[in-house]
Amino acid sequence: MSEPRGALEGPVEIVGTGLLGTSIALALRRAGLEVLLSDESADHLRTASGLGAGRPAAPEDRPQLVVVAVPPDHLGPVIRRALELTEAYGAVVTDVGSVKSGPLLEVKDVAGVERYVGSHPMAGSERSGPLAASAALFDGRPWALTPHEGSRPEAVELVEALVRLCGGVPVRMSPVEHDRAVARTSHIPHLLAALAAGRLADAPTDHLALTGQGVRDVTRVAAGDPVLYGQIVSANSEAVLDLLTEVRDRLDAVIDAVGAADRDALEVVLQEGVAGTQAIPGKHGGPTRPTRSVFVSVPDHPGELARLFADAGASEVNIEDVHIDHDPGRPVGLVELVVDEESAEHLLTSLESRGWVTHR
């Protein structure tokens, strides 16, 4: 059996041509590598090939790297099969599943497991399938590398090369620590978003007429595929249960505080929320900086957003983030421009001088 090479030269086989698999394929094609595609779904395979993501894999192909991008329930068996099929020529195998401990447990006794290195790009979309894919999906996004104790250094280097070619930022951690991290930063937020969004499904129409940007922000990820996220959460049940118990305890504290009209106790919980938002890494992974939102009414006509951004650019104020809230009662949108706190007044004055209606 040959040794894994440290430089990623290709070809790379992508097993599973959904959103992540096709996006990785497109990113690798962008980098000039040969990409082989395989999928049990002939429609997905045909679509991904038609998008220019690569060509269908053939039995005689010998990929340098195999990327398994299948749903969580199938990760273990597909990783095992990839290791077995490539044993003769020593291809490295990785996967991009949302949970790492379970698949590793399923393949730890497979010959060649030293060629396996788990990984997980922290990027995605509420949409699914190859038509939702993008070569830019991973640009600047964290991508966890989770080598196990037996992973060969050369295999780890090859998977890290994959991450960098796709535009991701590699972050190394153990499979167990990864699962705890994603339970905290992804799985619990998704479940809480689903609970909040579920309270809207049967709400009276006049209640929904008061919908604002806040509820959209809180519930956005709840639009994801329920079957897929059900697999993800159940595959990480131990870590998720630990955190759900903590959330339940804090929810009980909120219920008690609201029931007793205890503002002090309620403020404690709300302050915990403020502290949590401040703990989230800021721009480019650095510390958070004080920001302020500038709200601008924008008519719902072609070219208005472009005009707003041009006028904001003329003020020489850097826009840190943008949100758009559509007013259900008027043909305008409320655009929130998030800027450095010290620049907000200058931006307001500059936009108002150009005829924009702003809200402080």
Tab-separated table of C-alpha atoms in Angstrom:
chain	number	residue	atom	x	y	z
A	1	MET	CA	0.000	0.000	0.000
A	2	SER	CA	1.339	3.459	-0.923
A	3	GLU	CA	1.735	6.273	1.589
A	4	PRO	CA	-0.638	9.263	1.546
A	5	ARG	CA	0.918	12.326	-0.094
A	6	GLY	CA	0.928	15.678	1.705
A	7	ALA	CA	0.162	17.833	-1.343
A	8	LEU	CA	-3.337	17.590	-2.773
A	9	GLU	CA	-2.931	16.954	-6.497
A	10	GLY	CA	-6.018	14.882	-7.239
A	11	PRO	CA	-8.033	13.278	-8.405
A	12	VAL	CA	-10.532	13.729	-5.574
A	13	GLU	CA	-13.654	11.594	-5.391
A	14	ILE	CA	-16.787	13.115	-3.868
A	15	VAL	CA	-19.261	10.527	-2.560
A	16	GLY	CA	-22.607	12.292	-2.311
A	17	THR	CA	-23.515	15.211	-4.575
A	18	GLY	CA	-25.835	17.215	-2.366
A	19	LEU	CA	-25.196	20.778	-1.221
A	20	LEU	CA	-21.874	20.151	0.549
A	21	GLY	CA	-20.492	17.514	-1.788
A	22	THR	CA	-21.221	19.498	-4.940
A	23	SER	CA	-19.915	22.712	-3.365
A	24	ILE	CA	-16.628	20.993	-2.491
A	25	ALA	CA	-16.432	19.614	-6.017
A	26	LEU	CA	-17.018	23.045	-7.544
A	27	ALA	CA	-14.390	24.598	-5.257
A	28	LEU	CA	-11.857	21.952	-6.258
A	29	ARG	CA	-12.640	22.427	-9.935
A	30	ARG	CA	-12.117	26.151	-9.380
A	31	ALA	CA	-8.660	25.240	-8.073
A	32	GLY	CA	-7.948	23.165	-11.191
A	33	LEU	CA	-8.180	19.648	-9.698
A	34	GLU	CA	-9.767	16.624	-11.332
A	35	VAL	CA	-12.957	15.640	-9.494
A	36	LEU	CA	-14.787	12.304	-9.597
A	37	LEU	CA	-18.428	12.123	-8.529
A	38	SER	CA	-20.515	9.264	-7.175
A	39	ASP	CA	-24.024	9.186	-5.752
A	40	GLU	CA	-26.839	6.679	-5.385
A	41	SER	CA	-29.147	9.354	-6.803
A	42	ALA	CA	-28.743	9.388	-10.576
A	43	ASP	CA	-30.551	12.754	-10.705
A	44	HIS	CA	-28.130	14.372	-8.253
A	45	LEU	CA	-25.132	12.911	-10.071
A	46	ARG	CA	-26.391	14.125	-13.437
A	47	THR	CA	-27.150	17.592	-12.067
A	48	ALA	CA	-23.770	17.971	-10.354
A	49	SER	CA	-21.961	16.831	-13.494
A	50	GLY	CA	-23.998	19.274	-15.556
A	51	LEU	CA	-22.960	22.090	-13.224
A	52	GLY	CA	-19.318	21.357	-14.027
A	53	ALA	CA	-18.542	19.812	-10.617
A	54	GLY	CA	-16.711	16.827	-12.148
A	55	ARG	CA	-17.322	13.573	-13.989
A	56	PRO	CA	-18.888	10.326	-12.778
A	57	ALA	CA	-16.363	8.059	-11.079
A	58	ALA	CA	-15.323	4.854	-12.855
A	59	PRO	CA	-14.144	1.563	-11.265
A	60	GLU	CA	-10.620	2.044	-12.619
A	61	ASP	CA	-10.190	5.482	-11.045
A	62	ARG	CA	-7.669	5.833	-8.220
A	63	PRO	CA	-8.437	8.986	-6.257
A	64	GLN	CA	-5.824	10.473	-3.955
A	65	LEU	CA	-8.573	11.611	-1.582
A	66	VAL	CA	-12.160	10.474	-1.032
A	67	VAL	CA	-14.624	12.929	0.515
A	68	VAL	CA	-17.756	11.320	1.969
A	69	ALA	CA	-20.665	13.779	1.914
A	70	VAL	CA	-23.725	11.679	2.714
A	71	PRO	CA	-26.467	12.087	5.359
A	72	PRO	CA	-25.486	11.306	8.979
A	73	ASP	CA	-27.278	7.950	9.122
A	74	HIS	CA	-25.078	6.609	6.310
A	75	LEU	CA	-21.673	8.055	7.247
A	76	GLY	CA	-20.204	5.035	9.037
A	77	PRO	CA	-20.946	2.415	6.350
A	78	VAL	CA	-19.899	4.705	3.481
A	79	ILE	CA	-16.608	5.682	5.172
A	80	ARG	CA	-15.931	1.990	5.858
A	81	ARG	CA	-16.587	1.085	2.225
A	82	ALA	CA	-14.353	3.924	0.973
A	83	LEU	CA	-11.481	2.695	3.153
A	84	GLU	CA	-11.927	-0.874	1.953
A	85	LEU	CA	-12.145	0.039	-1.751
A	86	THR	CA	-9.004	2.193	-1.631
A	87	GLU	CA	-6.857	-0.102	0.536
A	88	ALA	CA	-4.752	-1.235	-2.428
A	89	TYR	CA	-3.499	2.249	-3.290
A	90	GLY	CA	-3.817	4.037	0.048
A	91	ALA	CA	-6.221	6.910	-0.630
A	92	VAL	CA	-6.992	9.202	2.271
A	93	VAL	CA	-10.658	9.309	3.326
A	94	THR	CA	-12.455	12.165	5.010
A	95	ASP	CA	-16.085	13.026	5.598
A	96	VAL	CA	-17.960	16.284	6.089
A	97	GLY	CA	-20.620	15.067	8.512
A	98	SER	CA	-21.919	17.191	11.380
A	99	VAL	CA	-21.001	14.611	14.051
A	100	LYS	CA	-17.596	12.957	14.388
A	101	SER	CA	-17.526	10.530	17.336
A	102	GLY	CA	-20.191	8.154	16.030
A	103	PRO	CA	-18.743	7.548	12.549
A	104	LEU	CA	-15.266	7.055	14.032
A	105	LEU	CA	-16.640	4.419	16.402
A	106	GLU	CA	-18.171	2.583	13.441
A	107	VAL	CA	-14.911	2.395	11.460
A	108	LYS	CA	-12.239	2.111	14.173
A	109	ASP	CA	-11.716	-1.602	13.487
A	110	VAL	CA	-11.410	-1.228	9.684
A	111	ALA	CA	-8.061	-1.946	8.057
A	112	GLY	CA	-6.649	1.370	6.911
A	113	VAL	CA	-8.444	3.487	9.509
A	114	GLU	CA	-5.170	5.399	9.903
A	115	ARG	CA	-5.995	6.914	6.489
A	116	TYR	CA	-9.259	8.355	7.819
A	117	VAL	CA	-9.477	11.936	9.100
A	118	GLY	CA	-12.872	13.387	9.963
A	119	SER	CA	-13.749	16.947	9.039
A	120	HIS	CA	-16.728	19.302	9.156
A	121	PRO	CA	-17.132	22.604	7.288
A	122	MET	CA	-19.161	25.147	9.274
A	123	ALA	CA	-21.071	26.309	6.237
A	124	GLY	CA	-24.397	25.449	4.714
A	125	SER	CA	-27.775	26.711	3.640
A	126	GLU	CA	-31.472	26.195	4.337
A	127	ARG	CA	-31.591	24.912	0.762
A	128	SER	CA	-30.363	21.447	-0.181
A	129	GLY	CA	-29.265	19.499	-3.237
A	130	PRO	CA	-26.686	20.193	-5.943
A	131	LEU	CA	-28.567	23.174	-7.389
A	132	ALA	CA	-27.986	25.013	-4.096
A	133	ALA	CA	-24.224	24.415	-4.304
A	134	SER	CA	-21.601	27.124	-4.697
A	135	ALA	CA	-17.829	27.081	-5.132
A	136	ALA	CA	-17.695	30.012	-2.694
A	137	LEU	CA	-19.695	28.289	0.068
A	138	PHE	CA	-16.637	27.693	2.278
A	139	ASP	CA	-14.693	30.899	1.615
A	140	GLY	CA	-13.484	32.224	4.964
A	141	ARG	CA	-15.578	29.721	6.925
A	142	PRO	CA	-14.229	27.594	9.811
A	143	TRP	CA	-13.721	23.950	8.867
A	144	ALA	CA	-13.058	21.518	11.715
A	145	LEU	CA	-10.380	18.855	11.291
A	146	THR	CA	-10.867	15.988	13.741
A	147	PRO	CA	-8.017	13.481	13.432
A	148	HIS	CA	-8.201	10.483	15.740
A	149	GLU	CA	-5.254	9.123	17.700
A	150	GLY	CA	-4.250	6.781	14.885
A	151	SER	CA	-4.552	9.222	11.978
A	152	ARG	CA	-1.370	9.495	9.936
A	153	PRO	CA	0.172	12.985	9.901
A	154	GLU	CA	0.320	12.828	6.090
A	155	ALA	CA	-3.404	12.110	5.946
A	156	VAL	CA	-4.168	15.056	8.233
A	157	GLU	CA	-2.023	17.334	6.047
A	158	LEU	CA	-3.873	16.196	2.928
A	159	VAL	CA	-7.297	16.950	4.427
A	160	GLU	CA	-6.027	20.328	5.615
A	161	ALA	CA	-4.905	20.996	2.036
A	162	LEU	CA	-8.474	20.193	0.918
A	163	VAL	CA	-9.853	22.730	3.383
A	164	ARG	CA	-7.501	25.465	2.196
A	165	LEU	CA	-8.159	24.773	-1.507
A	166	CYS	CA	-11.888	25.114	-0.811
A	167	GLY	CA	-11.288	28.481	0.875
A	168	GLY	CA	-11.978	27.256	4.419
A	169	VAL	CA	-10.086	28.016	7.614
A	170	PRO	CA	-8.923	24.769	9.289
A	171	VAL	CA	-9.546	24.361	13.026
A	172	ARG	CA	-8.136	21.205	14.645
A	173	MET	CA	-9.877	19.502	17.556
A	174	SER	CA	-10.668	16.010	18.790
A	175	PRO	CA	-13.845	14.267	17.591
A	176	VAL	CA	-15.356	14.430	21.101
A	177	GLU	CA	-14.582	18.134	21.539
A	178	HIS	CA	-16.012	18.825	18.099
A	179	ASP	CA	-19.304	17.192	18.996
A	180	ARG	CA	-19.569	19.238	22.188
A	181	ALA	CA	-18.779	22.403	20.258
A	182	VAL	CA	-21.372	21.894	17.528
A	183	ALA	CA	-24.013	20.931	20.082
A	184	ARG	CA	-23.453	24.344	21.683
A	185	THR	CA	-23.085	26.455	18.543
A	186	SER	CA	-25.356	24.680	16.053
A	187	HIS	CA	-27.597	21.882	17.276
A	188	ILE	CA	-29.088	23.580	20.342
A	189	PRO	CA	-29.671	26.881	18.462
A	190	HIS	CA	-31.434	24.929	15.708
A	191	LEU	CA	-33.738	23.159	18.162
A	192	LEU	CA	-34.560	26.424	19.938
A	193	ALA	CA	-35.254	28.103	16.588
A	194	ALA	CA	-37.599	25.243	15.696
A	195	LEU	CA	-39.443	25.631	19.003
A	196	ALA	CA	-39.860	29.373	18.468
A	197	ALA	CA	-40.921	28.972	14.833
A	198	GLY	CA	-43.384	26.249	15.778
A	199	ARG	CA	-45.346	28.776	17.846
A	200	LEU	CA	-46.023	30.696	14.614
A	201	ALA	CA	-47.468	27.874	12.518
A	202	ASP	CA	-51.030	28.191	13.843
A	203	ALA	CA	-50.879	31.828	14.913
A	204	PRO	CA	-53.788	34.125	13.955
A	205	THR	CA	-53.186	36.215	10.850
A	206	ASP	CA	-53.383	39.483	12.771
A	207	HIS	CA	-50.614	38.266	15.075
A	208	LEU	CA	-48.371	37.438	12.124
A	209	ALA	CA	-48.982	40.914	10.695
A	210	LEU	CA	-46.724	42.197	13.486
A	211	THR	CA	-43.806	40.029	12.343
A	212	GLY	CA	-40.522	41.942	12.386
A	213	GLN	CA	-36.867	41.270	11.739
A	214	GLY	CA	-36.326	39.912	15.238
A	215	VAL	CA	-38.510	36.854	14.744
A	216	ARG	CA	-36.973	36.275	11.310
A	217	ASP	CA	-33.490	36.331	12.837
A	218	VAL	CA	-34.453	33.894	15.596
A	219	THR	CA	-36.276	31.415	13.351
A	220	ARG	CA	-34.232	31.476	10.112
A	221	VAL	CA	-32.407	28.166	10.605
A	222	ALA	CA	-35.656	26.405	11.519
A	223	ALA	CA	-36.433	26.282	7.794
A	224	GLY	CA	-33.809	23.541	7.318
A	225	ASP	CA	-34.656	19.976	6.285
A	226	PRO	CA	-36.341	18.298	9.308
A	227	VAL	CA	-35.237	14.796	8.277
A	228	LEU	CA	-31.593	15.814	7.921
A	229	TYR	CA	-31.485	17.781	11.168
A	230	GLY	CA	-33.289	14.999	12.981
A	231	GLN	CA	-30.446	12.686	11.962
A	232	ILE	CA	-27.814	15.247	12.980
A	233	VAL	CA	-29.246	15.886	16.438
A	234	SER	CA	-29.927	12.233	17.230
A	235	ALA	CA	-26.381	11.319	16.148
A	236	ASN	CA	-25.049	13.786	18.724
A	237	SER	CA	-27.567	12.969	21.420
A	238	GLU	CA	-25.179	12.801	24.386
A	239	ALA	CA	-23.745	16.287	23.943
A	240	VAL	CA	-27.119	17.749	22.966
A	241	LEU	CA	-28.846	16.262	26.018
A	242	ASP	CA	-26.300	17.800	28.390
A	243	LEU	CA	-26.926	21.258	26.985
A	244	LEU	CA	-30.694	20.788	26.699
A	245	THR	CA	-30.749	20.063	30.423
A	246	GLU	CA	-28.954	23.351	31.064
A	247	VAL	CA	-31.424	25.186	28.815
A	248	ARG	CA	-34.361	23.542	30.584
A	249	ASP	CA	-33.045	24.734	33.946
A	250	ARG	CA	-32.728	28.299	32.666
A	251	LEU	CA	-36.185	28.082	31.058
A	252	ASP	CA	-37.620	27.067	34.423
A	253	ALA	CA	-35.945	30.152	35.902
A	254	VAL	CA	-37.576	32.324	33.223
A	255	ILE	CA	-41.008	30.783	33.883
A	256	ASP	CA	-40.644	31.400	37.608
A	257	ALA	CA	-39.463	34.974	37.050
A	258	VAL	CA	-42.287	35.815	34.655
A	259	GLY	CA	-44.882	34.164	36.869
A	260	ALA	CA	-43.715	36.118	39.903
A	261	ALA	CA	-43.176	39.347	37.943
A	262	ASP	CA	-39.624	39.206	39.302
A	263	ARG	CA	-37.777	41.708	37.120
A	264	ASP	CA	-34.470	41.220	38.887
A	265	ALA	CA	-34.451	37.482	38.210
A	266	LEU	CA	-35.567	38.035	34.634
A	267	GLU	CA	-32.804	40.568	34.112
A	268	VAL	CA	-30.233	38.000	35.232
A	269	VAL	CA	-31.321	35.652	32.447
A	270	LEU	CA	-31.410	38.453	29.895
A	271	GLN	CA	-27.938	39.589	30.912
A	272	GLU	CA	-26.716	36.038	30.346
A	273	GLY	CA	-28.007	36.422	26.785
A	274	VAL	CA	-26.123	39.673	26.318
A	275	ALA	CA	-22.929	38.050	27.607
A	276	GLY	CA	-23.411	35.154	25.196
A	277	THR	CA	-23.783	37.416	22.159
A	278	GLN	CA	-20.619	39.251	23.182
A	279	ALA	CA	-18.724	35.956	23.414
A	280	ILE	CA	-19.348	35.163	19.744
A	281	PRO	CA	-16.181	35.915	17.737
A	282	GLY	CA	-16.337	39.156	15.802
A	283	LYS	CA	-15.271	40.074	12.310
A	284	HIS	CA	-12.423	37.917	10.908
A	285	GLY	CA	-12.521	35.902	14.147
A	286	GLY	CA	-11.299	38.810	16.269
A	287	PRO	CA	-12.886	40.302	19.386
A	288	THR	CA	-16.270	41.949	19.056
A	289	ARG	CA	-16.239	45.706	18.629
A	290	PRO	CA	-18.945	48.161	19.684
A	291	THR	CA	-21.358	48.652	16.781
A	292	ARG	CA	-24.524	50.603	16.171
A	293	SER	CA	-27.357	50.100	13.724
A	294	VAL	CA	-28.449	52.801	11.288
A	295	PHE	CA	-31.942	52.200	9.875
A	296	VAL	CA	-32.883	53.530	6.431
A	297	SER	CA	-36.242	53.389	4.628
A	298	VAL	CA	-35.683	52.077	1.097
A	299	PRO	CA	-38.428	52.099	-1.587
A	300	ASP	CA	-39.093	48.698	-3.119
A	301	HIS	CA	-37.934	49.660	-6.603
A	302	PRO	CA	-35.084	48.400	-8.797
A	303	GLY	CA	-31.791	50.135	-8.138
A	304	GLU	CA	-32.641	51.585	-4.724
A	305	LEU	CA	-30.367	49.260	-2.749
A	306	ALA	CA	-27.511	49.958	-5.140
A	307	ARG	CA	-28.069	53.689	-4.674
A	308	LEU	CA	-28.089	53.320	-0.892
A	309	PHE	CA	-24.831	51.357	-0.873
A	310	ALA	CA	-23.236	53.876	-3.231
A	311	ASP	CA	-24.253	56.751	-0.953
A	312	ALA	CA	-23.058	54.853	2.117
A	313	GLY	CA	-19.745	54.244	0.350
A	314	ALA	CA	-19.453	57.935	-0.415
A	315	SER	CA	-19.595	58.605	3.328
A	316	GLU	CA	-16.403	56.507	3.690
A	317	VAL	CA	-17.993	54.494	6.515
A	318	ASN	CA	-17.358	50.743	6.445
A	319	ILE	CA	-20.541	48.660	6.626
A	320	GLU	CA	-19.997	45.721	8.997
A	321	ASP	CA	-23.324	43.957	8.339
A	322	VAL	CA	-26.651	44.437	6.564
A	323	HIS	CA	-30.196	43.265	7.328
A	324	ILE	CA	-33.420	43.996	5.458
A	325	ASP	CA	-36.860	44.010	7.072
A	326	HIS	CA	-39.823	44.300	4.709
A	327	ASP	CA	-42.682	46.438	5.972
A	328	PRO	CA	-45.916	44.470	5.310
A	329	GLY	CA	-47.964	47.666	5.323
A	330	ARG	CA	-45.938	49.843	2.957
A	331	PRO	CA	-43.994	49.452	-0.319
A	332	VAL	CA	-40.702	50.101	1.458
A	333	GLY	CA	-38.072	48.067	3.227
A	334	LEU	CA	-36.200	48.986	6.374
A	335	VAL	CA	-32.495	48.410	5.797
A	336	GLU	CA	-30.317	48.037	8.876
A	337	LEU	CA	-26.708	49.066	8.315
A	338	VAL	CA	-24.445	47.885	11.131
A	339	VAL	CA	-21.392	50.128	11.515
A	340	ASP	CA	-18.688	50.947	14.021
A	341	GLU	CA	-20.284	52.807	16.911
A	342	GLU	CA	-18.112	55.888	16.406
A	343	SER	CA	-19.095	56.140	12.712
A	344	ALA	CA	-22.881	55.925	13.097
A	345	GLU	CA	-23.640	59.641	13.476
A	346	HIS	CA	-21.483	60.552	10.494
A	347	LEU	CA	-23.273	57.942	8.338
A	348	LEU	CA	-26.699	59.201	9.470
A	349	THR	CA	-25.830	62.786	8.624
A	350	SER	CA	-24.323	61.812	5.274
A	351	LEU	CA	-27.332	59.728	4.196
A	352	GLU	CA	-29.843	62.341	5.322
A	353	SER	CA	-27.990	64.971	3.279
A	354	ARG	CA	-28.565	62.758	0.232
A	355	GLY	CA	-32.323	62.550	0.832
A	356	TRP	CA	-32.607	59.229	2.667
A	357	VAL	CA	-35.165	58.809	5.438
A	358	THR	CA	-33.297	57.431	8.439
A	359	HIS	CA	-34.419	56.147	11.822
A	360	ARG	CA	-32.325	56.573	14.941
